[in-house]
Structures are given as structure tokens and as C-alpha cells.
Amino acid sequence: MKIPMMLVGAALLSVFACAAPSTAADPPVPGDIAWRADPATSDGGPLLRVSRKTSSSDVVIDGTRSEFAAARAALGGRPGPISFTIVHEAGTLACSGRLTGAFDGEGDCRFTADTGFERALEQRGLAPDDRGDLLAMLLVDATVELADGLTREGVKPKDNGDLIAAAALGVTPDYVRDLRSEALVLTGVEDAIACKALGVDGAYVRGLADAGYRKLAAEEVVGMKAMDVSPEYARAMNRAARGGQ
């Protein structure tokens, strides 16, 4: 599964940079956090970038999630000092800094983890390696509800990294249900993550089933998608293999 996993890794690089293992010198509550706001993009959504200062990567959030409503309102204000708080089940991110214009500024944050959320993860075998993982969960909206939903669909996250990856890429229970087809065998959440990273959706998998494919491994489906093999092309190849029948 070399091709898909390389692409999955590229898609998640910025997320896991925020969840890097701590050193002995790291505080128990991550405090080396910076934020930067950028004005509205072409689709109309201002961006809030949050990063660990020890990392060159960050996570981009478009501000449309409900827990970012207060931050969005504050960041849209006039130039000058600013403070805002983001509350998520993973914890609270309290930020301050300065705006030079609407949705244009930077500053620092302090993250306080929610101990109840940590206990809930531990009960599910998803205990974080370090509280930087919990910050990543806030940023990508990784929740207990998501973990439980994926488990019900038979693709239980094996660790907190799986949960972060699933949330970052939008691997939801609905997405997993949509993927299920005669053509695809999902053996775990990593299969669904790889499919999502390569843009495999239910329509694509059902197209392969209609083309005559059965019980393909996720790496085979992802590989076909990576090589731009359409269901129509797959159907033609199957006809050719059967001598045009």
C-alpha cells in the first residue's frame, strides 16, 4: 500500500506536526502555541491558523464550525488588542494578540485539556500520548461521538492517531456506510482513511462493482483511483479480458 500511504501521509503532515511527541522539557499543558489570521479567501471564508511554535506546520480552519463563532466575531473586529476563546470537548484554547485589520493578525494561545474527554478516550483505548494530541483533536474536531460512530461501523480507531486522521480527512460513519459495496472490503479505519485521502467515494466504488469487480482490498481500490482508473475504463478492461463479451 505504498502509493496511498505516501499520499495519506502528505495530507496529514500538518495535523500530526501539532501532535508531535513531547520532550521532557515540555509543559504538561502545551503553551507554545501561536495563531495567525488571514483575510477572506476566494470562497469568502477567513482563515485561522493555529500552530505549535516548535513546528513549521499548522492547521487551517475556515471559521465555520460553531465553536469558532466567537473567535470569528473577534477576528473580524478593528485593529488593536484582541482575545478570544475556543471551547471544544477536547479542551479550551485561550488566545490573545493583535489585529492589524479584520481577519489579519497574530498572537499566542494556551491550551487546557478537558480531563473528562481524556478519560473518555482512555476508556475507548484511545488515550493520547501527549496533550499536544488533544490540541490536534480540537483543531480537527475529533470527538467521542466520531470514535463511537466509526466503531459502530466496524472500523474502530486503534489509537488516538487514527481518530485525529479520520477527523482531519472527514472520515465519518456516513462516509464509511457509503463506501460499503460488493467491490470493496474494509478491514479497518486505515482503509477508510486511505480511501478518503485519495478521493474515493461511494459512487466510485459502486461503479467498480457495476464493472464486475468484487471484494477488492482497499489498497487495490485506492491504487486504481490514484492511477485515474475510472469505472468506465475498468468495465472496458473487463470486457476485453473476457474477449469482448
XYZ file of C-alpha atoms in Angstrom:
245
model
C 0.000 0.000 0.000
C 2.928 2.290 -0.653
C 1.277 4.761 -3.032
C -1.817 5.550 -0.930
C 0.047 5.712 2.356
C 2.526 8.233 0.919
C -0.400 10.443 -0.080
C -2.199 9.939 3.224
C 0.977 10.991 5.000
C 1.225 14.154 2.924
C -2.395 15.022 3.626
C -1.932 14.652 7.387
C 1.549 16.139 7.804
C 0.344 19.434 9.246
C -2.068 17.745 11.644
C 0.488 15.406 13.151
C 3.041 18.200 13.432
C 0.709 19.675 16.042
C 0.530 16.306 17.768
C 4.247 15.588 17.893
C 5.538 13.736 20.979
C 6.670 15.974 23.789
C 10.133 16.125 25.268
C 10.933 16.070 28.961
C 11.086 19.850 28.894
C 7.543 20.228 27.525
C 4.953 21.581 29.983
C 2.020 19.260 30.789
C -0.306 21.815 29.166
C 1.031 22.985 25.776
C 1.787 26.688 25.936
C 3.991 27.122 22.859
C 1.071 27.838 20.560
C 0.708 30.642 18.038
C -2.225 31.834 15.972
C -2.418 33.823 12.772
C -5.499 35.123 10.958
C -5.665 35.697 7.216
C -8.336 37.741 5.405
C -11.147 36.156 3.442
C -10.182 33.707 0.731
C -11.741 33.408 -2.724
C -14.616 31.348 -1.296
C -15.368 34.024 1.288
C -14.042 32.246 4.374
C -11.431 33.895 6.608
C -8.739 31.554 7.884
C -7.460 30.971 11.393
C -4.129 29.179 11.528
C -3.031 27.589 14.795
C 0.410 26.031 15.206
C 2.867 24.835 17.779
C 5.830 27.195 17.789
C 8.181 24.214 17.648
C 6.645 23.114 14.338
C 6.861 24.613 10.872
C 3.383 23.281 10.055
C -0.066 24.456 11.066
C -3.710 23.559 10.694
C -6.034 25.782 8.695
C -9.567 26.271 9.995
C -12.170 28.144 7.969
C -14.088 29.506 10.959
C -17.440 27.916 10.083
C -17.543 25.452 12.993
C -19.884 26.551 15.774
C -17.200 26.567 18.469
C -15.263 29.098 16.398
C -18.140 31.588 16.202
C -16.818 33.808 18.991
C -13.298 33.736 17.547
C -14.648 34.627 14.121
C -16.530 37.605 15.548
C -13.465 38.845 17.445
C -11.143 38.385 14.489
C -13.455 40.450 12.319
C -13.029 43.485 14.572
C -10.981 46.653 14.364
C -7.175 46.896 14.642
C -5.819 46.610 18.161
C -5.502 44.108 21.013
C -7.706 41.033 20.793
C -8.582 37.983 22.851
C -10.846 35.025 22.124
C -11.531 31.557 23.462
C -12.365 28.345 21.613
C -14.150 25.692 23.681
C -14.253 22.099 22.405
C -14.831 18.800 24.169
C -11.076 18.161 23.905
C -10.298 21.345 25.867
C -10.146 25.125 25.774
C -7.864 27.267 23.646
C -7.477 30.779 25.071
C -5.786 33.222 22.695
C -4.671 36.833 22.729
C -2.744 39.070 20.356
C -3.226 41.987 17.999
C -5.135 42.680 14.807
C -3.798 44.949 12.095
C -7.122 44.699 10.289
C -10.193 42.486 10.028
C -9.059 38.850 9.936
C -5.453 39.975 9.817
C -3.326 39.497 12.923
C -1.388 37.124 15.140
C -0.720 36.197 18.737
C -0.325 33.396 21.259
C -2.599 30.777 22.805
C -2.685 28.488 25.796
C -4.458 25.131 25.643
C -6.098 23.500 28.659
C -7.161 19.888 28.140
C -10.527 18.575 29.350
C -9.881 15.743 31.790
C -13.326 14.213 31.186
C -12.546 13.948 27.485
C -9.192 12.351 28.303
C -10.945 9.758 30.473
C -13.474 9.029 27.739
C -10.649 8.426 25.255
C -8.835 6.179 27.727
C -11.994 4.094 28.218
C -12.045 3.516 24.462
C -8.349 2.646 24.189
C -7.581 5.992 22.561
C -5.595 7.690 25.315
C -3.373 10.441 23.866
C 0.394 10.100 24.026
C 0.705 13.766 24.947
C -1.612 16.712 25.389
C -0.463 18.114 22.092
C -2.598 15.312 20.620
C -5.606 16.819 22.391
C -4.863 20.191 20.816
C -4.834 18.485 17.416
C -8.202 16.927 18.273
C -9.645 20.365 18.973
C -8.304 21.691 15.686
C -9.663 18.874 13.507
C -12.848 18.329 15.572
C -12.054 14.789 16.721
C -14.810 13.784 19.145
C -16.000 10.857 21.236
C -19.106 10.741 19.039
C -16.912 10.240 15.964
C -14.907 7.491 17.684
C -18.097 5.684 18.731
C -19.712 6.121 15.316
C -16.721 4.633 13.498
C -16.658 1.764 15.989
C -20.323 1.011 15.280
C -19.497 0.878 11.575
C -16.827 -1.763 12.213
C -13.800 0.493 11.684
C -12.820 1.268 15.265
C -9.860 3.666 15.604
C -6.963 1.706 17.064
C -5.345 4.727 18.690
C -5.708 8.486 19.003
C -3.726 8.968 15.789
C -6.420 7.096 13.854
C -9.082 9.330 15.382
C -7.157 12.503 14.507
C -6.604 11.296 10.937
C -10.255 10.348 10.486
C -11.445 13.727 11.761
C -8.894 15.665 9.709
C -9.951 13.990 6.465
C -13.683 13.841 7.163
C -13.966 10.078 7.576
C -17.416 9.905 9.173
C -19.761 6.991 9.836
C -21.884 8.173 6.883
C -18.812 8.101 4.643
C -17.946 4.556 5.754
C -21.514 3.390 5.087
C -21.412 4.978 1.644
C -18.162 3.163 0.821
C -19.525 -0.281 1.544
C -20.055 -2.232 -1.655
C -19.580 -5.659 -3.175
C -16.421 -4.246 -4.736
C -14.630 -3.147 -1.549
C -13.604 -4.939 1.624
C -12.909 -2.569 4.515
C -10.718 -4.245 7.106
C -10.168 -1.247 9.393
C -10.302 2.502 9.775
C -6.978 2.866 7.980
C -8.677 1.586 4.820
C -11.353 4.268 5.062
C -8.703 6.924 5.781
C -6.704 5.915 2.704
C -9.850 5.973 0.545
C -10.818 9.443 1.761
C -7.302 10.795 1.242
C -7.408 9.733 -2.410
C -10.948 10.957 -3.053
C -12.561 7.530 -3.265
C -16.292 7.833 -2.603
C -19.301 5.546 -2.666
C -20.122 6.376 -6.273
C -16.634 5.341 -7.388
C -16.782 2.047 -5.500
C -20.285 1.270 -6.775
C -19.028 1.994 -10.278
C -16.332 -0.635 -9.820
C -18.952 -3.082 -8.592
C -21.064 -2.387 -11.682
C -17.942 -3.028 -13.793
C -17.747 -6.529 -12.343
C -15.197 -6.110 -9.567
C -15.782 -7.953 -6.305
C -14.112 -7.941 -2.897
C -11.185 -5.695 -3.750
C -8.831 -4.711 -0.937
C -8.804 -1.017 -0.059
C -5.246 -0.699 -1.340
C -6.383 -2.014 -4.736
C -9.259 0.481 -4.938
C -7.043 3.338 -3.770
C -4.364 2.306 -6.249
C -6.887 2.332 -9.084
C -8.089 5.784 -8.053
C -4.503 7.050 -7.811
C -3.891 5.824 -11.367
C -7.099 7.574 -12.507
C -8.809 4.304 -13.435
C -12.477 5.212 -13.968
C -15.310 2.691 -13.592
C -15.921 3.042 -17.344
C -12.300 2.150 -18.101
C -12.450 -0.753 -15.648
C -15.600 -2.022 -17.368
C -13.888 -1.860 -20.761
C -10.876 -3.749 -19.416
C -13.144 -6.445 -18.036
C -14.867 -6.799 -21.399
C -11.506 -7.057 -23.148
C -10.354 -9.713 -20.686
C -13.496 -11.740 -21.483
C -12.867 -11.463 -25.173
C -15.312 -8.634 -25.768
C -18.292 -10.384 -24.174
